Amino acid sequence: MKTESIQRGKYIGLLLDPDRTGGDTLTEALEIATESGTDYIFTGGSISFRNIDELIDEIKKSCIIPVVLFPGNLLQLSLKADVILLLSLISGRNAELLIGNHVTAAPYLRNSKEKVIPTGYILISCGRRTSVEYVSQTEGIPSDKTDLAVATALAGEMLGLKLIYLEAGSGAEYHVPLSLISAVRKNITVPLIVGGGIRTEKEVDDVFNAGADMIVLGNGCEENPDLLRKACAVRDRLRKTQHPLA
Ligand code: 1GP
Protein backbone atom coordinates (compact mmCIF):
# COMPACT_ATOMS: atom_id res chain seq x y z
CA MET A 1 0.00 0.00 0.00
CA LYS A 2 1.16 3.50 -0.84
CA THR A 3 2.42 5.37 2.20
CA GLU A 4 0.65 8.67 2.60
CA SER A 5 2.56 11.66 3.82
CA ILE A 6 1.62 15.25 4.42
CA GLN A 7 3.47 17.74 2.27
CA ARG A 8 3.75 21.48 1.81
CA GLY A 9 1.07 22.83 -0.53
CA LYS A 10 -2.63 23.49 -0.22
CA TYR A 11 -4.80 20.74 1.25
CA ILE A 12 -8.19 20.41 2.93
CA GLY A 13 -8.87 17.95 5.72
CA LEU A 14 -12.37 17.17 6.99
CA LEU A 15 -12.50 16.30 10.68
CA LEU A 16 -15.19 13.75 11.50
CA ASP A 17 -16.13 13.77 15.14
CA PRO A 18 -16.42 10.06 16.05
CA ASP A 19 -19.51 10.70 18.18
CA ARG A 20 -21.36 12.92 15.78
CA THR A 21 -20.92 10.96 12.58
CA GLY A 22 -22.46 7.67 11.68
CA GLY A 23 -25.07 6.16 9.38
CA ASP A 24 -26.62 8.65 6.97
CA THR A 25 -24.72 11.66 8.30
CA LEU A 26 -21.46 9.87 7.62
CA THR A 27 -22.48 8.72 4.16
CA GLU A 28 -23.59 12.23 3.24
CA ALA A 29 -20.40 13.84 4.60
CA LEU A 30 -18.24 11.37 2.67
CA GLU A 31 -20.20 11.92 -0.53
CA ILE A 32 -19.57 15.66 -0.32
CA ALA A 33 -15.93 15.03 0.59
CA THR A 34 -15.44 12.77 -2.42
CA GLU A 35 -17.25 15.09 -4.85
CA SER A 36 -15.31 18.13 -3.72
CA GLY A 37 -11.93 16.39 -3.77
CA THR A 38 -11.22 16.66 -0.05
CA ASP A 39 -7.63 15.55 0.49
CA TYR A 40 -7.84 13.87 3.90
CA ILE A 41 -10.41 12.67 6.39
CA PHE A 42 -9.28 13.34 9.95
CA THR A 43 -10.74 11.54 12.89
CA GLY A 44 -10.18 11.60 16.62
CA GLY A 45 -11.06 14.07 19.34
CA SER A 46 -10.62 15.06 22.95
CA ILE A 47 -13.05 12.37 24.03
CA SER A 48 -14.96 9.73 22.17
CA PHE A 49 -17.68 7.21 22.96
CA ARG A 50 -17.18 5.43 19.68
CA ASN A 51 -14.70 2.76 18.66
CA ILE A 52 -12.29 4.33 16.18
CA ASP A 53 -11.49 1.08 14.34
CA GLU A 54 -15.19 0.67 13.52
CA LEU A 55 -15.51 4.26 12.36
CA ILE A 56 -12.47 3.94 10.07
CA ASP A 57 -13.90 0.70 8.63
CA GLU A 58 -17.15 2.54 7.92
CA ILE A 59 -15.31 5.46 6.30
CA LYS A 60 -13.29 3.11 4.13
CA LYS A 61 -16.42 1.34 2.91
CA SER A 62 -17.69 4.63 1.44
CA CYS A 63 -14.63 6.41 0.12
CA ILE A 64 -10.96 6.16 -0.80
CA ILE A 65 -9.84 9.42 0.79
CA PRO A 66 -6.86 8.74 3.08
CA VAL A 67 -7.76 8.69 6.77
CA VAL A 68 -5.56 10.62 9.18
CA LEU A 69 -5.78 9.61 12.81
CA PHE A 70 -5.68 12.56 15.13
CA PRO A 71 -5.78 10.75 18.46
CA GLY A 72 -7.07 12.58 21.51
CA ASN A 73 -5.88 9.76 23.76
CA LEU A 74 -4.36 6.28 23.71
CA LEU A 75 -7.77 4.59 23.38
CA GLN A 76 -8.10 6.21 19.97
CA LEU A 77 -5.04 4.54 18.47
CA SER A 78 -5.92 2.60 15.35
CA LEU A 79 -3.65 0.92 12.86
CA LYS A 80 -6.45 1.11 10.29
CA ALA A 81 -5.70 4.78 9.55
CA ASP A 82 -3.45 5.63 6.60
CA VAL A 83 -1.59 8.29 8.56
CA ILE A 84 -1.15 8.47 12.32
CA LEU A 85 -0.26 11.83 13.81
CA LEU A 86 1.95 11.18 16.82
CA LEU A 87 1.00 14.37 18.59
CA SER A 88 3.30 16.03 21.07
CA LEU A 89 1.42 18.82 22.79
CA ILE A 90 4.39 21.18 22.76
CA SER A 91 2.43 24.26 23.84
CA GLY A 92 1.73 22.52 27.15
CA ARG A 93 3.83 21.18 29.98
CA ASN A 94 1.97 17.96 30.61
CA ALA A 95 4.69 15.31 30.52
CA GLU A 96 2.24 12.56 29.54
CA LEU A 97 1.31 14.46 26.39
CA LEU A 98 4.91 15.37 25.61
CA ILE A 99 6.42 11.88 25.96
CA GLY A 100 4.54 9.61 28.41
CA ASN A 101 1.77 8.44 26.10
CA HIS A 102 4.24 8.06 23.27
CA VAL A 103 6.27 5.57 25.28
CA THR A 104 3.10 3.59 25.97
CA ALA A 105 2.06 3.74 22.31
CA ALA A 106 5.43 2.96 20.72
CA PRO A 107 5.35 -0.87 21.01
CA TYR A 108 1.86 -0.88 19.49
CA LEU A 109 2.93 1.36 16.62
CA ARG A 110 6.30 -0.13 15.90
CA ASN A 111 5.27 -2.25 12.93
CA SER A 112 3.43 0.68 11.37
CA LYS A 113 6.20 3.25 11.69
CA GLU A 114 5.78 4.31 8.07
CA LYS A 115 2.32 5.68 8.91
CA VAL A 116 3.47 7.75 11.85
CA ILE A 117 4.18 11.47 11.51
CA PRO A 118 5.71 13.08 14.60
CA THR A 119 3.70 16.26 15.00
CA GLY A 120 4.18 19.36 17.14
CA TYR A 121 0.68 20.16 18.33
CA ILE A 122 0.37 23.77 19.44
CA LEU A 123 -2.79 25.02 21.12
CA ILE A 124 -3.59 28.67 20.73
CA SER A 125 -6.24 30.11 23.07
CA CYS A 126 -8.85 31.64 20.81
CA GLY A 127 -11.76 32.75 22.99
CA ARG A 128 -13.59 30.44 25.38
CA ARG A 129 -11.83 27.45 26.93
CA THR A 130 -12.00 24.43 24.62
CA SER A 131 -12.35 20.71 25.40
CA VAL A 132 -8.77 20.08 24.38
CA GLU A 133 -7.49 22.56 26.99
CA TYR A 134 -9.62 20.99 29.71
CA VAL A 135 -8.85 17.37 28.80
CA SER A 136 -5.13 17.96 28.32
CA GLN A 137 -4.96 20.03 31.50
CA THR A 138 -2.85 22.56 29.66
CA GLU A 139 -3.29 26.16 28.70
CA GLY A 140 -3.03 27.29 25.11
CA ILE A 141 -0.59 29.99 24.11
CA PRO A 142 -2.43 33.34 24.24
CA SER A 143 -3.39 34.31 20.71
CA ASP A 144 -1.53 37.63 20.90
CA LYS A 145 1.77 36.01 21.95
CA THR A 146 3.09 35.44 18.46
CA ASP A 147 6.71 35.22 19.59
CA LEU A 148 5.89 32.40 21.99
CA ALA A 149 4.10 30.48 19.25
CA VAL A 150 7.00 31.00 16.84
CA ALA A 151 9.57 29.90 19.44
CA THR A 152 7.46 26.82 20.24
CA ALA A 153 7.13 25.84 16.57
CA LEU A 154 10.84 26.42 16.00
CA ALA A 155 11.71 24.25 19.00
CA GLY A 156 9.42 21.55 17.64
CA GLU A 157 11.14 21.58 14.27
CA MET A 158 14.59 21.59 15.89
CA LEU A 159 13.57 18.56 17.92
CA GLY A 160 12.87 16.77 14.65
CA LEU A 161 9.08 16.96 14.49
CA LYS A 162 7.91 16.68 10.90
CA LEU A 163 4.72 18.67 11.06
CA ILE A 164 3.43 21.63 13.04
CA TYR A 165 -0.29 21.82 13.86
CA LEU A 166 -1.69 25.14 15.08
CA GLU A 167 -4.94 24.37 16.87
CA ALA A 168 -7.55 26.83 18.12
CA GLY A 169 -9.65 23.88 19.37
CA SER A 170 -12.78 22.42 17.90
CA GLY A 171 -15.59 24.96 17.94
CA ALA A 172 -13.23 27.78 18.95
CA GLU A 173 -14.76 31.25 18.97
CA TYR A 174 -12.29 32.43 16.37
CA HIS A 175 -9.51 30.81 14.38
CA VAL A 176 -5.76 31.21 14.98
CA PRO A 177 -4.89 34.83 14.10
CA LEU A 178 -3.55 35.31 10.60
CA SER A 179 -0.51 37.25 11.82
CA LEU A 180 0.44 34.35 14.11
CA ILE A 181 0.02 31.80 11.30
CA SER A 182 2.21 33.78 8.93
CA ALA A 183 4.89 34.38 11.57
CA VAL A 184 5.07 30.64 12.30
CA ARG A 185 5.08 29.82 8.57
CA LYS A 186 8.05 32.14 7.98
CA ASN A 187 10.10 30.50 10.71
CA ILE A 188 9.67 26.80 9.97
CA THR A 189 10.23 24.63 6.90
CA VAL A 190 7.97 21.66 7.74
CA PRO A 191 4.30 21.57 6.64
CA LEU A 192 1.90 23.65 8.72
CA ILE A 193 -1.64 22.50 9.53
CA VAL A 194 -4.16 24.96 10.94
CA GLY A 195 -7.52 24.04 12.47
CA GLY A 196 -10.23 25.18 14.83
CA GLY A 197 -12.93 27.83 14.44
CA ILE A 198 -12.71 28.16 10.64
CA ARG A 199 -16.28 28.59 9.41
CA THR A 200 -16.39 30.57 6.17
CA GLU A 201 -14.99 30.49 2.67
CA LYS A 202 -13.25 33.81 3.30
CA GLU A 203 -11.59 32.45 6.42
CA VAL A 204 -10.33 29.46 4.43
CA ASP A 205 -8.88 31.83 1.84
CA ASP A 206 -7.27 34.02 4.52
CA VAL A 207 -5.80 31.12 6.47
CA PHE A 208 -4.29 29.61 3.31
CA ASN A 209 -2.90 32.99 2.32
CA ALA A 210 -1.37 33.40 5.76
CA GLY A 211 0.65 30.26 5.07
CA ALA A 212 -1.28 27.15 6.10
CA ASP A 213 -0.43 24.09 4.03
CA MET A 214 -3.51 22.29 5.25
CA ILE A 215 -6.74 23.50 6.81
CA VAL A 216 -8.80 21.13 8.92
CA LEU A 217 -12.53 21.83 9.09
CA GLY A 218 -14.94 20.24 11.55
CA ASN A 219 -17.90 22.11 13.07
CA GLY A 220 -18.09 24.55 10.16
CA CYS A 221 -18.89 21.68 7.78
CA GLU A 222 -21.35 20.07 10.20
CA GLU A 223 -23.24 23.37 10.39
CA ASN A 224 -22.97 24.07 6.67
CA PRO A 225 -21.99 21.11 4.45
CA ASP A 226 -21.48 23.50 1.54
CA LEU A 227 -18.42 24.94 3.31
CA LEU A 228 -16.41 21.88 2.30
CA ARG A 229 -17.14 22.41 -1.41
CA LYS A 230 -16.30 26.08 -1.12
CA ALA A 231 -13.09 25.37 0.79
CA CYS A 232 -11.96 22.89 -1.87
CA ALA A 233 -12.74 25.44 -4.58
CA VAL A 234 -10.56 28.02 -2.79
CA ARG A 235 -7.79 25.42 -2.53
CA ASP A 236 -8.07 24.66 -6.28
CA ARG A 237 -7.89 28.32 -7.20
CA LEU A 238 -4.85 28.89 -4.98
CA ARG A 239 -3.13 25.78 -6.35
CA LYS A 240 -3.48 27.23 -9.85
CA THR A 241 -2.48 30.78 -9.03
CA GLN A 242 0.12 30.49 -6.30
CA HIS A 243 3.57 29.06 -6.03
CA PRO A 244 3.06 25.71 -4.25
CA LEU A 245 5.13 26.82 -1.29
CA ALA A 246 3.58 30.30 -0.92
C1 1GP B 1 -9.27 20.64 13.84
O1 1GP B 1 -10.13 21.09 15.96
C2 1GP B 1 -10.20 21.40 14.62
O2 1GP B 1 -7.99 21.08 14.12
C3 1GP B 1 -11.58 21.38 14.08
O3 1GP B 1 -12.14 22.53 14.58
O4 1GP B 1 -14.50 21.89 14.57
O5 1GP B 1 -13.78 24.26 14.96
O6 1GP B 1 -13.57 23.24 12.69
P1 1GP B 1 -13.60 23.00 14.18
mmCIF file of C-alpha atoms and ligand atoms in Angstrom:
data_model
loop_
_atom_site.group_PDB
_atom_site.id
_atom_site.type_symbol
_atom_site.label_atom_id
_atom_site.label_comp_id
_atom_site.label_asym_id
_atom_site.label_seq_id
_atom_site.Cartn_x
_atom_site.Cartn_y
_atom_site.Cartn_z
ATOM 1 C CA MET A 1 0.000 0.000 0.000
ATOM 2 C CA LYS A 2 1.165 3.505 -0.843
ATOM 3 C CA THR A 3 2.416 5.367 2.202
ATOM 4 C CA GLU A 4 0.651 8.673 2.602
ATOM 5 C CA SER A 5 2.558 11.660 3.815
ATOM 6 C CA ILE A 6 1.616 15.245 4.416
ATOM 7 C CA GLN A 7 3.475 17.745 2.270
ATOM 8 C CA ARG A 8 3.749 21.484 1.808
ATOM 9 C CA GLY A 9 1.073 22.834 -0.532
ATOM 10 C CA LYS A 10 -2.631 23.490 -0.216
ATOM 11 C CA TYR A 11 -4.800 20.743 1.250
ATOM 12 C CA ILE A 12 -8.185 20.410 2.930
ATOM 13 C CA GLY A 13 -8.869 17.945 5.719
ATOM 14 C CA LEU A 14 -12.366 17.166 6.993
ATOM 15 C CA LEU A 15 -12.504 16.303 10.682
ATOM 16 C CA LEU A 16 -15.188 13.753 11.498
ATOM 17 C CA ASP A 17 -16.135 13.766 15.141
ATOM 18 C CA PRO A 18 -16.420 10.060 16.053
ATOM 19 C CA ASP A 19 -19.506 10.701 18.180
ATOM 20 C CA ARG A 20 -21.356 12.915 15.782
ATOM 21 C CA THR A 21 -20.921 10.957 12.576
ATOM 22 C CA GLY A 22 -22.461 7.666 11.679
ATOM 23 C CA GLY A 23 -25.069 6.163 9.382
ATOM 24 C CA ASP A 24 -26.625 8.652 6.965
ATOM 25 C CA THR A 25 -24.721 11.662 8.296
ATOM 26 C CA LEU A 26 -21.457 9.873 7.621
ATOM 27 C CA THR A 27 -22.479 8.718 4.157
ATOM 28 C CA GLU A 28 -23.591 12.228 3.242
ATOM 29 C CA ALA A 29 -20.400 13.841 4.597
ATOM 30 C CA LEU A 30 -18.243 11.366 2.674
ATOM 31 C CA GLU A 31 -20.197 11.918 -0.534
ATOM 32 C CA ILE A 32 -19.565 15.656 -0.320
ATOM 33 C CA ALA A 33 -15.927 15.028 0.594
ATOM 34 C CA THR A 34 -15.441 12.768 -2.425
ATOM 35 C CA GLU A 35 -17.246 15.088 -4.846
ATOM 36 C CA SER A 36 -15.310 18.128 -3.715
ATOM 37 C CA GLY A 37 -11.928 16.394 -3.774
ATOM 38 C CA THR A 38 -11.219 16.657 -0.049
ATOM 39 C CA ASP A 39 -7.627 15.553 0.493
ATOM 40 C CA TYR A 40 -7.844 13.874 3.899
ATOM 41 C CA ILE A 41 -10.414 12.667 6.394
ATOM 42 C CA PHE A 42 -9.278 13.343 9.948
ATOM 43 C CA THR A 43 -10.739 11.542 12.888
ATOM 44 C CA GLY A 44 -10.178 11.598 16.624
ATOM 45 C CA GLY A 45 -11.055 14.070 19.340
ATOM 46 C CA SER A 46 -10.625 15.061 22.952
ATOM 47 C CA ILE A 47 -13.048 12.373 24.031
ATOM 48 C CA SER A 48 -14.961 9.733 22.167
ATOM 49 C CA PHE A 49 -17.679 7.212 22.957
ATOM 50 C CA ARG A 50 -17.185 5.425 19.681
ATOM 51 C CA ASN A 51 -14.702 2.762 18.659
ATOM 52 C CA ILE A 52 -12.289 4.331 16.176
ATOM 53 C CA ASP A 53 -11.489 1.084 14.338
ATOM 54 C CA GLU A 54 -15.187 0.672 13.520
ATOM 55 C CA LEU A 55 -15.506 4.261 12.364
ATOM 56 C CA ILE A 56 -12.472 3.938 10.068
ATOM 57 C CA ASP A 57 -13.903 0.696 8.629
ATOM 58 C CA GLU A 58 -17.153 2.544 7.924
ATOM 59 C CA ILE A 59 -15.311 5.464 6.297
ATOM 60 C CA LYS A 60 -13.294 3.107 4.127
ATOM 61 C CA LYS A 61 -16.422 1.343 2.906
ATOM 62 C CA SER A 62 -17.691 4.630 1.437
ATOM 63 C CA CYS A 63 -14.626 6.410 0.118
ATOM 64 C CA ILE A 64 -10.962 6.160 -0.795
ATOM 65 C CA ILE A 65 -9.842 9.418 0.792
ATOM 66 C CA PRO A 66 -6.863 8.739 3.077
ATOM 67 C CA VAL A 67 -7.758 8.693 6.769
ATOM 68 C CA VAL A 68 -5.556 10.624 9.182
ATOM 69 C CA LEU A 69 -5.777 9.608 12.811
ATOM 70 C CA PHE A 70 -5.683 12.559 15.132
ATOM 71 C CA PRO A 71 -5.784 10.752 18.464
ATOM 72 C CA GLY A 72 -7.069 12.585 21.507
ATOM 73 C CA ASN A 73 -5.876 9.763 23.759
ATOM 74 C CA LEU A 74 -4.364 6.277 23.713
ATOM 75 C CA LEU A 75 -7.767 4.587 23.375
ATOM 76 C CA GLN A 76 -8.104 6.209 19.974
ATOM 77 C CA LEU A 77 -5.043 4.541 18.469
ATOM 78 C CA SER A 78 -5.920 2.605 15.347
ATOM 79 C CA LEU A 79 -3.650 0.919 12.856
ATOM 80 C CA LYS A 80 -6.448 1.114 10.289
ATOM 81 C CA ALA A 81 -5.695 4.775 9.552
ATOM 82 C CA ASP A 82 -3.451 5.625 6.602
ATOM 83 C CA VAL A 83 -1.591 8.288 8.559
ATOM 84 C CA ILE A 84 -1.151 8.470 12.316
ATOM 85 C CA LEU A 85 -0.259 11.832 13.811
ATOM 86 C CA LEU A 86 1.948 11.183 16.819
ATOM 87 C CA LEU A 87 1.004 14.369 18.587
ATOM 88 C CA SER A 88 3.304 16.033 21.069
ATOM 89 C CA LEU A 89 1.424 18.823 22.794
ATOM 90 C CA ILE A 90 4.390 21.180 22.755
ATOM 91 C CA SER A 91 2.435 24.264 23.839
ATOM 92 C CA GLY A 92 1.731 22.518 27.155
ATOM 93 C CA ARG A 93 3.828 21.184 29.977
ATOM 94 C CA ASN A 94 1.969 17.957 30.608
ATOM 95 C CA ALA A 95 4.692 15.313 30.525
ATOM 96 C CA GLU A 96 2.244 12.556 29.540
ATOM 97 C CA LEU A 97 1.313 14.460 26.391
ATOM 98 C CA LEU A 98 4.907 15.371 25.609
ATOM 99 C CA ILE A 99 6.416 11.879 25.958
ATOM 100 C CA GLY A 100 4.539 9.613 28.409
ATOM 101 C CA ASN A 101 1.770 8.441 26.104
ATOM 102 C CA HIS A 102 4.239 8.063 23.268
ATOM 103 C CA VAL A 103 6.272 5.568 25.278
ATOM 104 C CA THR A 104 3.096 3.594 25.967
ATOM 105 C CA ALA A 105 2.064 3.736 22.305
ATOM 106 C CA ALA A 106 5.435 2.961 20.721
ATOM 107 C CA PRO A 107 5.355 -0.870 21.006
ATOM 108 C CA TYR A 108 1.861 -0.880 19.495
ATOM 109 C CA LEU A 109 2.931 1.364 16.625
ATOM 110 C CA ARG A 110 6.302 -0.127 15.899
ATOM 111 C CA ASN A 111 5.269 -2.252 12.927
ATOM 112 C CA SER A 112 3.429 0.681 11.374
ATOM 113 C CA LYS A 113 6.195 3.249 11.688
ATOM 114 C CA GLU A 114 5.777 4.307 8.066
ATOM 115 C CA LYS A 115 2.319 5.681 8.906
ATOM 116 C CA VAL A 116 3.465 7.746 11.846
ATOM 117 C CA ILE A 117 4.177 11.472 11.515
ATOM 118 C CA PRO A 118 5.710 13.081 14.600
ATOM 119 C CA THR A 119 3.703 16.264 15.001
ATOM 120 C CA GLY A 120 4.180 19.355 17.140
ATOM 121 C CA TYR A 121 0.679 20.161 18.327
ATOM 122 C CA ILE A 122 0.372 23.775 19.435
ATOM 123 C CA LEU A 123 -2.786 25.018 21.119
ATOM 124 C CA ILE A 124 -3.585 28.670 20.730
ATOM 125 C CA SER A 125 -6.238 30.109 23.069
ATOM 126 C CA CYS A 126 -8.849 31.644 20.815
ATOM 127 C CA GLY A 127 -11.757 32.748 22.988
ATOM 128 C CA ARG A 128 -13.591 30.445 25.379
ATOM 129 C CA ARG A 129 -11.829 27.454 26.925
ATOM 130 C CA THR A 130 -12.000 24.430 24.620
ATOM 131 C CA SER A 131 -12.346 20.707 25.398
ATOM 132 C CA VAL A 132 -8.769 20.083 24.379
ATOM 133 C CA GLU A 133 -7.486 22.560 26.990
ATOM 134 C CA TYR A 134 -9.619 20.990 29.707
ATOM 135 C CA VAL A 135 -8.854 17.372 28.800
ATOM 136 C CA SER A 136 -5.127 17.962 28.317
ATOM 137 C CA GLN A 137 -4.962 20.032 31.497
ATOM 138 C CA THR A 138 -2.846 22.561 29.657
ATOM 139 C CA GLU A 139 -3.285 26.161 28.696
ATOM 140 C CA GLY A 140 -3.034 27.286 25.110
ATOM 141 C CA ILE A 141 -0.588 29.992 24.109
ATOM 142 C CA PRO A 142 -2.435 33.345 24.242
ATOM 143 C CA SER A 143 -3.395 34.308 20.707
ATOM 144 C CA ASP A 144 -1.527 37.626 20.898
ATOM 145 C CA LYS A 145 1.771 36.012 21.949
ATOM 146 C CA THR A 146 3.085 35.439 18.455
ATOM 147 C CA ASP A 147 6.705 35.219 19.594
ATOM 148 C CA LEU A 148 5.887 32.397 21.992
ATOM 149 C CA ALA A 149 4.096 30.478 19.249
ATOM 150 C CA VAL A 150 7.003 31.000 16.842
ATOM 151 C CA ALA A 151 9.567 29.900 19.439
ATOM 152 C CA THR A 152 7.462 26.821 20.240
ATOM 153 C CA ALA A 153 7.132 25.838 16.573
ATOM 154 C CA LEU A 154 10.837 26.416 15.999
ATOM 155 C CA ALA A 155 11.715 24.254 18.997
ATOM 156 C CA GLY A 156 9.423 21.546 17.637
ATOM 157 C CA GLU A 157 11.143 21.584 14.270
ATOM 158 C CA MET A 158 14.592 21.593 15.887
ATOM 159 C CA LEU A 159 13.575 18.557 17.921
ATOM 160 C CA GLY A 160 12.869 16.768 14.648
ATOM 161 C CA LEU A 161 9.078 16.964 14.490
ATOM 162 C CA LYS A 162 7.912 16.675 10.898
ATOM 163 C CA LEU A 163 4.716 18.674 11.058
ATOM 164 C CA ILE A 164 3.427 21.631 13.043
ATOM 165 C CA TYR A 165 -0.290 21.819 13.858
ATOM 166 C CA LEU A 166 -1.688 25.140 15.078
ATOM 167 C CA GLU A 167 -4.944 24.370 16.867
ATOM 168 C CA ALA A 168 -7.553 26.826 18.123
ATOM 169 C CA GLY A 169 -9.645 23.880 19.366
ATOM 170 C CA SER A 170 -12.775 22.418 17.902
ATOM 171 C CA GLY A 171 -15.594 24.962 17.939
ATOM 172 C CA ALA A 172 -13.231 27.778 18.951
ATOM 173 C CA GLU A 173 -14.763 31.251 18.972
ATOM 174 C CA TYR A 174 -12.289 32.434 16.367
ATOM 175 C CA HIS A 175 -9.508 30.807 14.380
ATOM 176 C CA VAL A 176 -5.763 31.214 14.983
ATOM 177 C CA PRO A 177 -4.895 34.829 14.103
ATOM 178 C CA LEU A 178 -3.547 35.305 10.601
ATOM 179 C CA SER A 179 -0.510 37.251 11.819
ATOM 180 C CA LEU A 180 0.441 34.348 14.112
ATOM 181 C CA ILE A 181 0.024 31.804 11.295
ATOM 182 C CA SER A 182 2.212 33.780 8.931
ATOM 183 C CA ALA A 183 4.894 34.380 11.568
ATOM 184 C CA VAL A 184 5.070 30.642 12.297
ATOM 185 C CA ARG A 185 5.084 29.820 8.570
ATOM 186 C CA LYS A 186 8.052 32.143 7.983
ATOM 187 C CA ASN A 187 10.095 30.502 10.707
ATOM 188 C CA ILE A 188 9.672 26.803 9.965
ATOM 189 C CA THR A 189 10.226 24.626 6.901
ATOM 190 C CA VAL A 190 7.974 21.664 7.742
ATOM 191 C CA PRO A 191 4.302 21.570 6.643
ATOM 192 C CA LEU A 192 1.902 23.645 8.722
ATOM 193 C CA ILE A 193 -1.639 22.496 9.532
ATOM 194 C CA VAL A 194 -4.164 24.958 10.943
ATOM 195 C CA GLY A 195 -7.520 24.035 12.472
ATOM 196 C CA GLY A 196 -10.229 25.178 14.827
ATOM 197 C CA GLY A 197 -12.925 27.831 14.439
ATOM 198 C CA ILE A 198 -12.708 28.162 10.639
ATOM 199 C CA ARG A 199 -16.276 28.588 9.406
ATOM 200 C CA THR A 200 -16.391 30.573 6.174
ATOM 201 C CA GLU A 201 -14.994 30.491 2.667
ATOM 202 C CA LYS A 202 -13.248 33.812 3.297
ATOM 203 C CA GLU A 203 -11.590 32.446 6.423
ATOM 204 C CA VAL A 204 -10.325 29.457 4.430
ATOM 205 C CA ASP A 205 -8.882 31.833 1.840
ATOM 206 C CA ASP A 206 -7.273 34.025 4.518
ATOM 207 C CA VAL A 207 -5.798 31.120 6.475
ATOM 208 C CA PHE A 208 -4.295 29.609 3.307
ATOM 209 C CA ASN A 209 -2.905 32.992 2.318
ATOM 210 C CA ALA A 210 -1.371 33.404 5.755
ATOM 211 C CA GLY A 211 0.651 30.260 5.075
ATOM 212 C CA ALA A 212 -1.284 27.150 6.097
ATOM 213 C CA ASP A 213 -0.428 24.089 4.027
ATOM 214 C CA MET A 214 -3.506 22.292 5.251
ATOM 215 C CA ILE A 215 -6.735 23.498 6.810
ATOM 216 C CA VAL A 216 -8.801 21.126 8.917
ATOM 217 C CA LEU A 217 -12.530 21.829 9.088
ATOM 218 C CA GLY A 218 -14.942 20.235 11.547
ATOM 219 C CA ASN A 219 -17.899 22.110 13.066
ATOM 220 C CA GLY A 220 -18.090 24.549 10.157
ATOM 221 C CA CYS A 221 -18.893 21.677 7.777
ATOM 222 C CA GLU A 222 -21.351 20.065 10.195
ATOM 223 C CA GLU A 223 -23.238 23.368 10.386
ATOM 224 C CA ASN A 224 -22.973 24.074 6.672
ATOM 225 C CA PRO A 225 -21.991 21.112 4.451
ATOM 226 C CA ASP A 226 -21.478 23.498 1.535
ATOM 227 C CA LEU A 227 -18.417 24.938 3.310
ATOM 228 C CA LEU A 228 -16.408 21.878 2.304
ATOM 229 C CA ARG A 229 -17.144 22.409 -1.409
ATOM 230 C CA LYS A 230 -16.301 26.083 -1.122
ATOM 231 C CA ALA A 231 -13.091 25.370 0.788
ATOM 232 C CA CYS A 232 -11.958 22.889 -1.867
ATOM 233 C CA ALA A 233 -12.736 25.438 -4.579
ATOM 234 C CA VAL A 234 -10.561 28.023 -2.786
ATOM 235 C CA ARG A 235 -7.789 25.425 -2.525
ATOM 236 C CA ASP A 236 -8.072 24.656 -6.277
ATOM 237 C CA ARG A 237 -7.887 28.324 -7.195
ATOM 238 C CA LEU A 238 -4.845 28.893 -4.980
ATOM 239 C CA ARG A 239 -3.135 25.775 -6.348
ATOM 240 C CA LYS A 240 -3.476 27.232 -9.849
ATOM 241 C CA THR A 241 -2.484 30.777 -9.030
ATOM 242 C CA GLN A 242 0.121 30.495 -6.300
ATOM 243 C CA HIS A 243 3.571 29.065 -6.035
ATOM 244 C CA PRO A 244 3.060 25.715 -4.255
ATOM 245 C CA LEU A 245 5.127 26.823 -1.286
ATOM 246 C CA ALA A 246 3.579 30.299 -0.920
HETATM 247 C C1 1GP B 1 -9.268 20.638 13.843
HETATM 248 O O1 1GP B 1 -10.135 21.092 15.960
HETATM 249 C C2 1GP B 1 -10.196 21.402 14.618
HETATM 250 O O2 1GP B 1 -7.992 21.084 14.119
HETATM 251 C C3 1GP B 1 -11.580 21.381 14.080
HETATM 252 O O3 1GP B 1 -12.135 22.525 14.581
HETATM 253 O O4 1GP B 1 -14.501 21.889 14.571
HETATM 254 O O5 1GP B 1 -13.780 24.263 14.964
HETATM 255 O O6 1GP B 1 -13.572 23.240 12.695
HETATM 256 P P1 1GP B 1 -13.599 22.997 14.176
#
